[in-house]
Coordinates of C-alpha atoms and ligand atoms in Angstrom, one line a residue:
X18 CA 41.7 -20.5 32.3
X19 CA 39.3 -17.7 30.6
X20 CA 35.7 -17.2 31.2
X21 CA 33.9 -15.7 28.6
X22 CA 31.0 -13.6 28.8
X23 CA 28.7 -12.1 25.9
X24 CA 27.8 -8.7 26.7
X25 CA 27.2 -6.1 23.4
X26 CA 28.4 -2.1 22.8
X27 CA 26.2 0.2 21.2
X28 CA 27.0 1.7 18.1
X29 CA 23.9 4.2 17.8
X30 CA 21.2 2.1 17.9
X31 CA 22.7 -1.2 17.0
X32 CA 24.0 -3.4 19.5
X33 CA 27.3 -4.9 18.6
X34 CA 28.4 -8.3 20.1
X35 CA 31.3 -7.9 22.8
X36 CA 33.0 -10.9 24.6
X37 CA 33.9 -10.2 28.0
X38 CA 37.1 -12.5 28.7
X39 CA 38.0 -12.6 32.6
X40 CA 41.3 -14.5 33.2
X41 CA 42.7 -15.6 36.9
X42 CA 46.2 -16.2 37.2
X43 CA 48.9 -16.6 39.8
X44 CA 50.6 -13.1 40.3
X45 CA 50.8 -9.8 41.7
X46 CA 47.3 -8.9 43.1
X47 CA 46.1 -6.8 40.4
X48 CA 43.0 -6.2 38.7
X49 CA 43.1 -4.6 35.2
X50 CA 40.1 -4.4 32.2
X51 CA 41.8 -3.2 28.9
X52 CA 39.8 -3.4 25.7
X53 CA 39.2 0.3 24.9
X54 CA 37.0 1.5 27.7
X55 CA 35.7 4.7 28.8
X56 CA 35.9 6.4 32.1
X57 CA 32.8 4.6 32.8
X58 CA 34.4 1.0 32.0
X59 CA 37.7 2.0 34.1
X60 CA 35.8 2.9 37.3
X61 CA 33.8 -0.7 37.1
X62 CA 36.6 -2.7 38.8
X63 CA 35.8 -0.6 42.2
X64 CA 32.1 -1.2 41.4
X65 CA 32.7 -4.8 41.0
X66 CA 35.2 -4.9 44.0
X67 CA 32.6 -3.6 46.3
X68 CA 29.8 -5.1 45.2
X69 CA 31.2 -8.8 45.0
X70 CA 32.7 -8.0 48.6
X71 CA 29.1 -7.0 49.7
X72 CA 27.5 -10.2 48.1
X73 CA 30.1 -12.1 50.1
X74 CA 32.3 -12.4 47.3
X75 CA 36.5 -11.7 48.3
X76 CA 38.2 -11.2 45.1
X77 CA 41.0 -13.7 44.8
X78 CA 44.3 -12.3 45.6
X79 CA 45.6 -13.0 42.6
X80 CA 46.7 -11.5 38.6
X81 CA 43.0 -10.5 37.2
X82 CA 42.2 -9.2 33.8
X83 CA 39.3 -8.4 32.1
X84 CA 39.6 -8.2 28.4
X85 CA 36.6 -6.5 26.4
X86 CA 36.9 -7.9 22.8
X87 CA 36.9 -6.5 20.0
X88 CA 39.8 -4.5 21.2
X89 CA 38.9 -1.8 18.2
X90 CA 35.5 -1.3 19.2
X91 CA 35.1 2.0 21.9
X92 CA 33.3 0.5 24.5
X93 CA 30.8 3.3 26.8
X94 CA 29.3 3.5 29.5
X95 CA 28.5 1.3 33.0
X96 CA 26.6 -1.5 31.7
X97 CA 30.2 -3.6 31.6
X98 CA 29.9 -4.2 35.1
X99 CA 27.4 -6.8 35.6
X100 CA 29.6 -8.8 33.0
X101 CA 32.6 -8.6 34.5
X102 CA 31.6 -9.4 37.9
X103 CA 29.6 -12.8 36.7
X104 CA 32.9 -13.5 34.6
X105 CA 34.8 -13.3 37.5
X106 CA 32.4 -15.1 39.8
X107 CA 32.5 -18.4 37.4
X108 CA 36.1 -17.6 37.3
X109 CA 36.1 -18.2 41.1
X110 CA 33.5 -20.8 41.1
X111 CA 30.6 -19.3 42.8
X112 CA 28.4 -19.6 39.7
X113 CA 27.9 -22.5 37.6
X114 CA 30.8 -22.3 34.4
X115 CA 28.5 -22.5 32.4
X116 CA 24.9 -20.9 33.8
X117 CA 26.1 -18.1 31.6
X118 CA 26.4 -20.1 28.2
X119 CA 23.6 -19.0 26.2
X120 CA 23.4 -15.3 27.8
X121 CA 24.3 -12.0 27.0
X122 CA 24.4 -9.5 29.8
X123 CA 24.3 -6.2 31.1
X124 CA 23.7 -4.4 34.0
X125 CA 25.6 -1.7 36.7
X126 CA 26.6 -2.2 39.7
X127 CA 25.7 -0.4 43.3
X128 CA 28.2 -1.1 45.6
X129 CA 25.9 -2.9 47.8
X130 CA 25.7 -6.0 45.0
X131 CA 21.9 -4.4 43.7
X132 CA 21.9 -4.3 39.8
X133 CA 20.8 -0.9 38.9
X134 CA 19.0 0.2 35.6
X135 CA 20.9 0.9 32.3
X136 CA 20.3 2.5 29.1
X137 CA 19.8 0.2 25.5
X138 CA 18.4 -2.8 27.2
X139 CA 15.8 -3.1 24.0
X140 CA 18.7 -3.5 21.6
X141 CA 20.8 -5.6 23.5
X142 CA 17.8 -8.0 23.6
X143 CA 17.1 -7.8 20.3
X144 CA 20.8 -8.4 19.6
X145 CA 21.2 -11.3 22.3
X146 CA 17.3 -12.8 20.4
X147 CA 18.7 -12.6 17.3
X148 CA 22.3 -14.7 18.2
X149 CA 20.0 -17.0 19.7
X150 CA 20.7 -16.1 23.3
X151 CA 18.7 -15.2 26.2
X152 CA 19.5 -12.1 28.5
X153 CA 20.4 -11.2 32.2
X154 CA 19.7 -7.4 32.8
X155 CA 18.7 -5.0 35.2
X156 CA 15.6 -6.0 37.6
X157 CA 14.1 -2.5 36.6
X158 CA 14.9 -2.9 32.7
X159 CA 13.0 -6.6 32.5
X160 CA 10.3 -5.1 30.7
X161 CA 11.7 -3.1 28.2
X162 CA 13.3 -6.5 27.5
X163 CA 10.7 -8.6 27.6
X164 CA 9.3 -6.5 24.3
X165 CA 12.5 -8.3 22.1
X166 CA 10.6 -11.8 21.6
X167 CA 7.5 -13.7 22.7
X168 CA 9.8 -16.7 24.2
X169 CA 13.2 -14.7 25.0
X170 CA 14.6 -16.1 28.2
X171 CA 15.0 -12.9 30.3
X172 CA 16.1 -12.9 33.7
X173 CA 16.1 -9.5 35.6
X174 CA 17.2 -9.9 39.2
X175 CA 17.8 -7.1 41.7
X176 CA 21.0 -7.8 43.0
X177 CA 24.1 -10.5 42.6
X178 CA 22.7 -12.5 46.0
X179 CA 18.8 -13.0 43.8
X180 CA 21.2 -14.0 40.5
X181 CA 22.9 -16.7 42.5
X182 CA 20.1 -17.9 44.3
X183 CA 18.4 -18.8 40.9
X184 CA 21.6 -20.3 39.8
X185 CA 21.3 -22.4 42.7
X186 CA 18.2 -23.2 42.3
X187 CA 16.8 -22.0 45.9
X188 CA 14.8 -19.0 44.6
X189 CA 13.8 -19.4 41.0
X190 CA 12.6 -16.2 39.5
X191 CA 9.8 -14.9 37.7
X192 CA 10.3 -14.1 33.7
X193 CA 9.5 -10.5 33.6
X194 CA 6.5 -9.0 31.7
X195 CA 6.3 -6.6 28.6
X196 CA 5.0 -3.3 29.6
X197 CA 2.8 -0.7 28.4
X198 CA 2.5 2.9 29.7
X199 CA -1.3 3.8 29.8
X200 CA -2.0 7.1 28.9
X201 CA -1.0 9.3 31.7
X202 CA -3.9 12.0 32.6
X203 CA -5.9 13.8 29.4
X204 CA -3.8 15.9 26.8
X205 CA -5.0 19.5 26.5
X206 CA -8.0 19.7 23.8
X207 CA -7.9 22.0 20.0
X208 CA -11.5 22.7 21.4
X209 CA -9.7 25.2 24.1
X210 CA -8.9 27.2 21.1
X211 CA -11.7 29.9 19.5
X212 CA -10.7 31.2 16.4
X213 CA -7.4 30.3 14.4
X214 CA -9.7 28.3 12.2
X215 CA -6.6 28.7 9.2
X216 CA -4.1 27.2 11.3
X217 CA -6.3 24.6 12.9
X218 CA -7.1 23.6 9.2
X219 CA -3.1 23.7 9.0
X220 CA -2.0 21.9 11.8
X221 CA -4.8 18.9 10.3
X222 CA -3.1 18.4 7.2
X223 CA 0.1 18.6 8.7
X224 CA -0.9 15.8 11.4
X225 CA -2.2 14.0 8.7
X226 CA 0.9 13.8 6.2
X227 CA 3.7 14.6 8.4
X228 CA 4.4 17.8 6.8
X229 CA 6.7 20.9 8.5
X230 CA 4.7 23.6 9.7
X231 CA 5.7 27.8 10.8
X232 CA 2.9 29.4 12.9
X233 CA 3.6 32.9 12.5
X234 CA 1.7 35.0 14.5
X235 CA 1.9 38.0 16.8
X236 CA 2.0 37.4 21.4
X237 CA -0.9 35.9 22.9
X238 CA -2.3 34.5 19.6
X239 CA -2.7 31.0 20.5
X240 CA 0.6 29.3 17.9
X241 CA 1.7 27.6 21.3
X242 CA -1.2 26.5 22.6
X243 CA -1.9 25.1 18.8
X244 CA 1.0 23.2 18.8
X245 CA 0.7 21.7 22.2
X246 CA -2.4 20.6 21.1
X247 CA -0.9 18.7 18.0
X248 CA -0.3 15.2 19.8
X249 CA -4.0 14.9 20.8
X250 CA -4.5 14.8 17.0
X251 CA -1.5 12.9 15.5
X252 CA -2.3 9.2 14.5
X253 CA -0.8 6.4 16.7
X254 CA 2.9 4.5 16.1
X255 CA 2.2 1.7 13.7
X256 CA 4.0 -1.4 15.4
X257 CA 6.4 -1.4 13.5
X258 CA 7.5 2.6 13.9
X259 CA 6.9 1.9 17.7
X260 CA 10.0 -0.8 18.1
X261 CA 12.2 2.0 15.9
X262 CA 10.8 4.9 18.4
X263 CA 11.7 2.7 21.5
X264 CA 15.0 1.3 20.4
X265 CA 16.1 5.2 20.4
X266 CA 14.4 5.8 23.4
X267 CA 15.8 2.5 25.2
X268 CA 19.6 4.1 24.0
X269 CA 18.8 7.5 25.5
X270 CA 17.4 6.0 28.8
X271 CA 13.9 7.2 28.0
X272 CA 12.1 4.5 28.6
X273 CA 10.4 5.0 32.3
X274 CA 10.0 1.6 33.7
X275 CA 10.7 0.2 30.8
X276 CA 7.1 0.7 29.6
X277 CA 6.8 1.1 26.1
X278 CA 3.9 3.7 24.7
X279 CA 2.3 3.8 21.4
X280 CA 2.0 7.4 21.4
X281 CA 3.7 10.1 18.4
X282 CA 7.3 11.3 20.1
X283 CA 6.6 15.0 21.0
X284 CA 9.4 16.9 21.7
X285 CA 9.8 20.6 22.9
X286 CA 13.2 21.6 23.5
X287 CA 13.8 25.4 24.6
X288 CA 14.9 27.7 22.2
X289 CA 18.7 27.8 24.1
X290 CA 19.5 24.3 23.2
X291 CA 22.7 23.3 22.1
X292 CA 23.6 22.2 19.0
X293 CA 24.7 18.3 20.7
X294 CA 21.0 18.8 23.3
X295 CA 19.7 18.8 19.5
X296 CA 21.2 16.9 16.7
X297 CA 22.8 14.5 19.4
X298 CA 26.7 13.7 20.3
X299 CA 28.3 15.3 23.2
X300 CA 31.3 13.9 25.0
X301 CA 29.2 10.3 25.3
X302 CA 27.6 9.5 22.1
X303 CA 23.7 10.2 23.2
X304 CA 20.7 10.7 21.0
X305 CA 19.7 14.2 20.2
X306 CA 16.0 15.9 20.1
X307 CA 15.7 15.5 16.5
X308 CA 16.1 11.4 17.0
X309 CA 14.0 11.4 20.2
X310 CA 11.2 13.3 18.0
X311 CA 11.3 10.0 15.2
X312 CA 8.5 9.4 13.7
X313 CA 7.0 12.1 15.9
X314 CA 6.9 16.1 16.4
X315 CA 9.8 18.4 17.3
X316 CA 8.5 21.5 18.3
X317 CA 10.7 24.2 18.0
X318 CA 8.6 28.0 19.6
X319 CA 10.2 30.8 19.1
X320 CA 12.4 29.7 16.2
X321 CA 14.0 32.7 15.4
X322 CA 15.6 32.9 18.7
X323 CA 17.6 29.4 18.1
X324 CA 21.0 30.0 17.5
X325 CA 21.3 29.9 13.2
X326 CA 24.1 27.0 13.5
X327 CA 22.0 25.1 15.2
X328 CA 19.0 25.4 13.0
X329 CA 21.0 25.2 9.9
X330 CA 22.2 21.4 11.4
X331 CA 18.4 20.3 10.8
X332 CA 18.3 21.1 7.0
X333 CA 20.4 17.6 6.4
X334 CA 18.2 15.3 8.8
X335 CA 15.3 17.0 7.3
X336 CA 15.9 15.7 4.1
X337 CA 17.5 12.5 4.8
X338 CA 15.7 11.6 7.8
X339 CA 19.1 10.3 9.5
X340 CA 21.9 12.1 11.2
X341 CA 25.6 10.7 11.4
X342 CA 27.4 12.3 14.0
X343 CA 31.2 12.1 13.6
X344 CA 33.2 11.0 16.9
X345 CA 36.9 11.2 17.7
X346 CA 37.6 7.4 16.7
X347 CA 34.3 6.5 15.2
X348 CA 30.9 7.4 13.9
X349 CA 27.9 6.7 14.7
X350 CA 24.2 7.4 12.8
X351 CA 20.7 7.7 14.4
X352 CA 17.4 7.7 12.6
X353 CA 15.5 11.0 12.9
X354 CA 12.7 11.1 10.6
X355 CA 11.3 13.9 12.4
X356 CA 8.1 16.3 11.7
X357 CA 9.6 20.2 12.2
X358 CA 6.4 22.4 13.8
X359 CA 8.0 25.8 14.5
X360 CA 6.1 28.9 15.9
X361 CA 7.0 32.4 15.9
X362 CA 6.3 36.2 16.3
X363 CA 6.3 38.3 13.1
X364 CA 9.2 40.7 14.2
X365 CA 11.0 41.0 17.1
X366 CA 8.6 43.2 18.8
X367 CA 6.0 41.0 17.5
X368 CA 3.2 43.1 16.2
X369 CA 4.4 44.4 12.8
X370 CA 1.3 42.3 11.0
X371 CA -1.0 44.6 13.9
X372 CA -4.1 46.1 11.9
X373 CA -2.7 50.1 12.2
X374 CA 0.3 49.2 13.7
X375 CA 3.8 51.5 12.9
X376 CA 7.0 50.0 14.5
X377 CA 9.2 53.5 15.4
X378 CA 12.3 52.3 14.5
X379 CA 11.7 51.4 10.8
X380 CA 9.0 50.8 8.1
X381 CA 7.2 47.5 9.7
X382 CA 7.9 45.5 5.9
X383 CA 11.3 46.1 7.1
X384 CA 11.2 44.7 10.8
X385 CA 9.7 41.2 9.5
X386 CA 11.8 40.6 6.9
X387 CA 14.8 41.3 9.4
X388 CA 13.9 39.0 11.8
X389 CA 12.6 36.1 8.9
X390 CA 15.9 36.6 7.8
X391 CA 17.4 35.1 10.5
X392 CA 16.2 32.1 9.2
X393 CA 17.8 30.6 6.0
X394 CA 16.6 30.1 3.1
X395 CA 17.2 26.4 2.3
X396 CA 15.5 25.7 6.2
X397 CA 12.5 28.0 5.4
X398 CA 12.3 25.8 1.7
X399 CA 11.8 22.8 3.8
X400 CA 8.9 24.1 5.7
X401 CA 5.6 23.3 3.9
X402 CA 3.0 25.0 5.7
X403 CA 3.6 28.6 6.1
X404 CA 0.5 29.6 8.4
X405 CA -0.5 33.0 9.8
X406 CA -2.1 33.0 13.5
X407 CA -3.1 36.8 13.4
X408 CA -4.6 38.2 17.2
X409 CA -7.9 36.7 18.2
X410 CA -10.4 39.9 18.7
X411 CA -12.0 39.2 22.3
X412 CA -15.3 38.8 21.1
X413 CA -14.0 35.8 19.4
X414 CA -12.8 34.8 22.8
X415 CA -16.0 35.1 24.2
X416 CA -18.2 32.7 22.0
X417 CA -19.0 29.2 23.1
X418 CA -16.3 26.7 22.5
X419 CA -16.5 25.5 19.1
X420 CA -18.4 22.4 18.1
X421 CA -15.2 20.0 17.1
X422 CA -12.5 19.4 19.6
X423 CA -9.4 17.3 19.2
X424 CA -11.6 13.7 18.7
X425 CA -13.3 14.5 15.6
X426 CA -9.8 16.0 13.9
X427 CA -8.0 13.2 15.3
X428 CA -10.5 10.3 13.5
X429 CA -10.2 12.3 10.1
X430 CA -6.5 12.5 10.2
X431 CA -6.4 8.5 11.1
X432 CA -8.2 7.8 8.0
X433 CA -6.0 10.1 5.9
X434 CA -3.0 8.1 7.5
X435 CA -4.2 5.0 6.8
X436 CA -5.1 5.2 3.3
X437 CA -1.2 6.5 3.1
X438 CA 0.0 3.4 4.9
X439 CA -1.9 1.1 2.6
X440 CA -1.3 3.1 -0.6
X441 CA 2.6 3.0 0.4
X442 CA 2.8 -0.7 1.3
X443 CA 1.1 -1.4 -1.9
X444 CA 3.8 -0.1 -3.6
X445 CA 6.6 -2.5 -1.6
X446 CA 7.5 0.5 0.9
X447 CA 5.7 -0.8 4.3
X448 CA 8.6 1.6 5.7
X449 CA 6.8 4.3 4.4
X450 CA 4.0 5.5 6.6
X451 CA 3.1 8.8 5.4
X452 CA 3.0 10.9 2.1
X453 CA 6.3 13.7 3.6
X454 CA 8.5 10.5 4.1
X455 CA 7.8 9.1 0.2
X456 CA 11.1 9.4 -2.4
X457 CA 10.5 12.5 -5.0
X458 CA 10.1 9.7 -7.8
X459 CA 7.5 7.6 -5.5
X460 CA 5.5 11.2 -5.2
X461 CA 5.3 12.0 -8.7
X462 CA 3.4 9.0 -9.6
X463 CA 1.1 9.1 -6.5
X464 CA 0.2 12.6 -7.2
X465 CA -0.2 13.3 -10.3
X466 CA -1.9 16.5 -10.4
X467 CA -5.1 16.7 -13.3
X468 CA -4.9 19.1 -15.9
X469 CA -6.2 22.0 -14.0
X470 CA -3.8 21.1 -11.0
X471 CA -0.5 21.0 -13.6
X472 CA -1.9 24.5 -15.1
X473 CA -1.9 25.5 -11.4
X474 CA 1.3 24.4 -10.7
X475 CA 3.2 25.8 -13.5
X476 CA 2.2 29.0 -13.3
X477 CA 3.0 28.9 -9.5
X478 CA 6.6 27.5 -10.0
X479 CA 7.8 30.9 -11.3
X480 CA 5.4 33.3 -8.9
X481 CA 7.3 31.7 -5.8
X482 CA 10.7 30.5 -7.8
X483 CA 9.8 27.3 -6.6
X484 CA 13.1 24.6 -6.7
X485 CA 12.7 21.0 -7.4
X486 CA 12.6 20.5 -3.6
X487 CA 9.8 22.9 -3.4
X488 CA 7.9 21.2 -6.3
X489 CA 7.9 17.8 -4.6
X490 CA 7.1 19.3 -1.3
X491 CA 4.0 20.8 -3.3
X492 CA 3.0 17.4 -4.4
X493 CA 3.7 15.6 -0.9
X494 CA 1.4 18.4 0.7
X495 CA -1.4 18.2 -2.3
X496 CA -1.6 14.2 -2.4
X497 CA -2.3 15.1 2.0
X498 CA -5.0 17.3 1.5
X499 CA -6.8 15.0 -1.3
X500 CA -6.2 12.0 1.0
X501 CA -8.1 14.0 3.7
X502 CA -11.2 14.2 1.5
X503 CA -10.7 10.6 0.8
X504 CA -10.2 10.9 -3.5
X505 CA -8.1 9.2 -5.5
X506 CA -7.0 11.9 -8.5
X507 CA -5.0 15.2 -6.8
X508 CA -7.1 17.8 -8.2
X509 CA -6.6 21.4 -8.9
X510 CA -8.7 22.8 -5.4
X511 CA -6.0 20.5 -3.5
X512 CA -2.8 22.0 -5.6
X513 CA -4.3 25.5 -5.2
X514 CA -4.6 24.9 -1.3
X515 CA -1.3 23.1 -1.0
X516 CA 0.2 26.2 -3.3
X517 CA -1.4 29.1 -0.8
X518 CA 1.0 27.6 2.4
X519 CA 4.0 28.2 0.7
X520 CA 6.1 31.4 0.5
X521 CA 8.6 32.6 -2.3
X522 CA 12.2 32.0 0.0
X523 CA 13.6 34.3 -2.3
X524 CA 11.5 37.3 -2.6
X525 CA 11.9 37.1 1.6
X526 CA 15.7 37.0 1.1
X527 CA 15.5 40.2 -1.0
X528 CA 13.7 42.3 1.3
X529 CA 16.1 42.0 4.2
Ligands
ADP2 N1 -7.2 31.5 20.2 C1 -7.2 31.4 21.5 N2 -8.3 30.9 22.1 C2 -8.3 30.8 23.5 N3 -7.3 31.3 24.3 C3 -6.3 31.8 23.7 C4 -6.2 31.9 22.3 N4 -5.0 32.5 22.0 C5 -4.4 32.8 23.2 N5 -5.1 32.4 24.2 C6 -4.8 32.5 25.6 O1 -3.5 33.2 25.7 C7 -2.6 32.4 26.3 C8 -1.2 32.5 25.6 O2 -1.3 31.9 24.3 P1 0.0 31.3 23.6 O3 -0.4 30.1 22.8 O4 1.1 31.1 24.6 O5 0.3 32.5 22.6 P2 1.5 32.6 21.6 O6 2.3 31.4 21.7 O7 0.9 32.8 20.3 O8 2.3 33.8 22.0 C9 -3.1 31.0 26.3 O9 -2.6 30.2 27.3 C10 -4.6 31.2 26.3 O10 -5.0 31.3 27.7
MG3 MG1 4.3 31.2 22.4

């Protein structure tokens, strides 16, 4: 006879159905799970061994197999166990045959029979929701899947002994709660920074259209403090771009507690990172930086210092706001519709921009374009705002804070968001929540510049050999800056603003 259990494998951030079929037959005593495993799924039999003996569970001396189906589908990580072992205990007849009917399940094993947390609990309730199913995970994961549907049957106990007991009916338990993280202490405020009022003005527009930003600026001048200041201004996940942030988060075993948060992704990774720490992959397929920033910031100080191959494996996501990484037997993509903020010194001593300043081991025009040029071109073309955060005197350090912290900013750039989220869901795009994320052909008739603003342009397109990219990016940055002071038409003042943060790539190129 076979028991069948639903359990799912994730393929990036889907969860795909997979049938866990335990058989008990008369035999040598052997206990074998084929179906395209990992390490992970091998080493779940002594998991299951030990935790079904410490639940007061013998394993049958008998032939057992464990069959994961689809037998094509590569099946990671420990969340098999928890299947296996409830297959095997209906095999045996210590659960109900068929308590586990309408479940899908997933969950690892201690080998003291406790049910420990695991990673894409949000998909796999979506998944089990959607096949109409109801889902038995981890004690500590019940929130997270508690968020898939109002009236989802989740049960989340804490070890084998609590499952069986409910089973029973001895100890029934309680259906676990969605939860939200609260805001965890106050964020650092843009009022702690005097001076800079360019790049604060920079960092607003970019906040409020989700455009890519370069601080460039020598030591000390405040571009990291700036952008750590950034999520006290960005606007909140919509509900809809919260469920796509936390189904990433979920797979990457963000989540703490399984508390959702409604908070912008902000993501800091150090300038060392690797290129899998960043665009995602590895050995097991994991989520990189650029997914975990979706729909939020990745921060990347000290850009120049990233190694080139890496940075040159963000100009594709940037554009397409997806990455596919390629595995051994498969392939698997991951949204990552990300916001690039990048700071970084002018030269590699950092003070070639210094009023009077002569660098002593070339001409200081030379020094910046040396160390610029470690950047490429086509990344550099995707960056929009192109800000300079020159040294902050220190009698500017010594007047009173200014008036307008990170509140005020924050309230502007909401109402700049919002009128993109309405403008782009009257047009049939509700996927679309700000103006950097809209298709070229979606921007052009949005923001179509007046006559002044297309004089503007023109003239501009040859001064900074502007590509078609660049054009659009113009546009996307313009139709921000109108939408900031709330008009309809994009007029010349916003294209001449939107025209001053960009820099010719190629002139840049040339001087290296
Ligand atoms: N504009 C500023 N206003 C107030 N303090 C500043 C400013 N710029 C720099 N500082 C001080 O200098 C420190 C270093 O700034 P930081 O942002 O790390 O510089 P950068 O990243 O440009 O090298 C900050 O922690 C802060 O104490
Ligand atoms: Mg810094």
């Amino acid at each position: 006879m076979v028991v069948r259990v639903a359990t799912v494998a994730f393929e990036g951030i889907e969860a795909r159905p997979v049938d866990v079929q335990v058989q008990i037959a008369n035999g040598n005593v052997v206990f074998t799970v084929v179906g395209l495993g990992d390490k992970a799924v091998a080493e779940s039999r002594e998991r299951v061994r030990a935790a079904l003996n410490a639940s007061g569970l013998a394993l049958p001396a008998k032939r057992i197999t464990v069959n994961l189906a689809p037998a094509d589908l590569p099946k990671e990580g420990s969340h098999y166990d928890l299947p296996i072992a409830l297959g095997i205990m209906a095999a045996i007849g210590a659960i109900p045959q068929d308590a586990l009917q309408n479940y899908t399940v997933l969950g690892e094993l201690a080998l003291d029979g406790t049910i420990t947390a695991v990673t894409g609990v949000l998909p796999a309730a979506i998944a089990a929701n959607a096949r109409g199913h109801g889902l038995i995970c981890p004690q500590a994961s019940g929130p997270e899947a508690a968020w898939a549907s109002q009236d989802i049957d989740v049960l989340a106990p804490i070890s084998l002994i609590q499952l069986v007991n409910h089973f029973k009916g001895t100890q029934v338990m309680a259906p676990p709660r969605p939860a939200i993280r609260s805001a965890v202490g106050t964020q650092p405020d843009l009022r702690d920074v005097k001076g800079q009022e360019s790049a604060k003005r920079a960092l607003e527009i970019a906040a409020a259209g989700g455009h890519n930003l370069l601080l460039n600026g020598p030591p000390g001048a405040g571009k990291s403090m700036l952008a750590a200041r950034l999520p006290s201004i960005l606007p909140p996940l919509s509900p809809r771009e919260l469920l796509e942030v936390s189904l990433i988060h979920s797979v990457a075993g963000d989540l703490a507690g399984g508390a959702l948060t409604d908070r912008r992704p902000f993501r800091a990774p150090h300038h060392s990172a690797s290129m899998a720490a960043l665009v995602g992959g590895g050995s097991r397929a994991r989520p990189g930086e650029i997914s975990l920033a979706h729909h939020g910031v990745l921060f990347l100080d000290e850009l120049p210092e990233f190694q080139p191959q890496v940075l040159d494996s963000l100009r594709q996501p940037l554009e397409t706001g997806e990455v596919a990484i390629a595995r051994a037997n498969h392939r698997v993509v991951y949204p990552a519709r990300f916001q690039l903020v990048a700071a970084m010194n002018p030269c590699r001593c950092g003070h070639a921009t210094d009023p009077g300043f002569a660098c002593n081991r070339q001409p200081n025009a030379r020094c910046i374009a040396q160390y610029l040029a470690r950047l490429s071109g086509p990344l550099l073309d995707r960056i929009d705002l192109h800000v300079e955060a020159p040294a902050v005197a220190a009698a500017d350090l010594m007047l009173p804070p200014p008036a307008e912290g990170s509140k005020e900013v924050a309230a502007r750039v909401a109402a700049a968001r919002a009128i993109q989220v309405r403008r782009y869901a009257e047009l049939g795009l509700p996927g679309i929540g700000s103006n950097a994320a809209a298709p070229s052909a979606v921007i052009e008739a949005v923001a179509q510049p007046d006559a002044g603003g297309l004089a503007l342009v023109r003239d501009a397109s040859d001064r900074l050999h502007l590509s078609a990219r660049g054009f659009h990016r113009i546009l996307k940055l313009a139709r921000t800056i109108a939408d900031l002071d709330a008009t309809e038409r994009v007029g010349s003042l916003h294209l001449a603003e939107a025209l001053s943060y960009r820099i010719d790539t190629t002139r840049q190129a040339r001087a290296a």
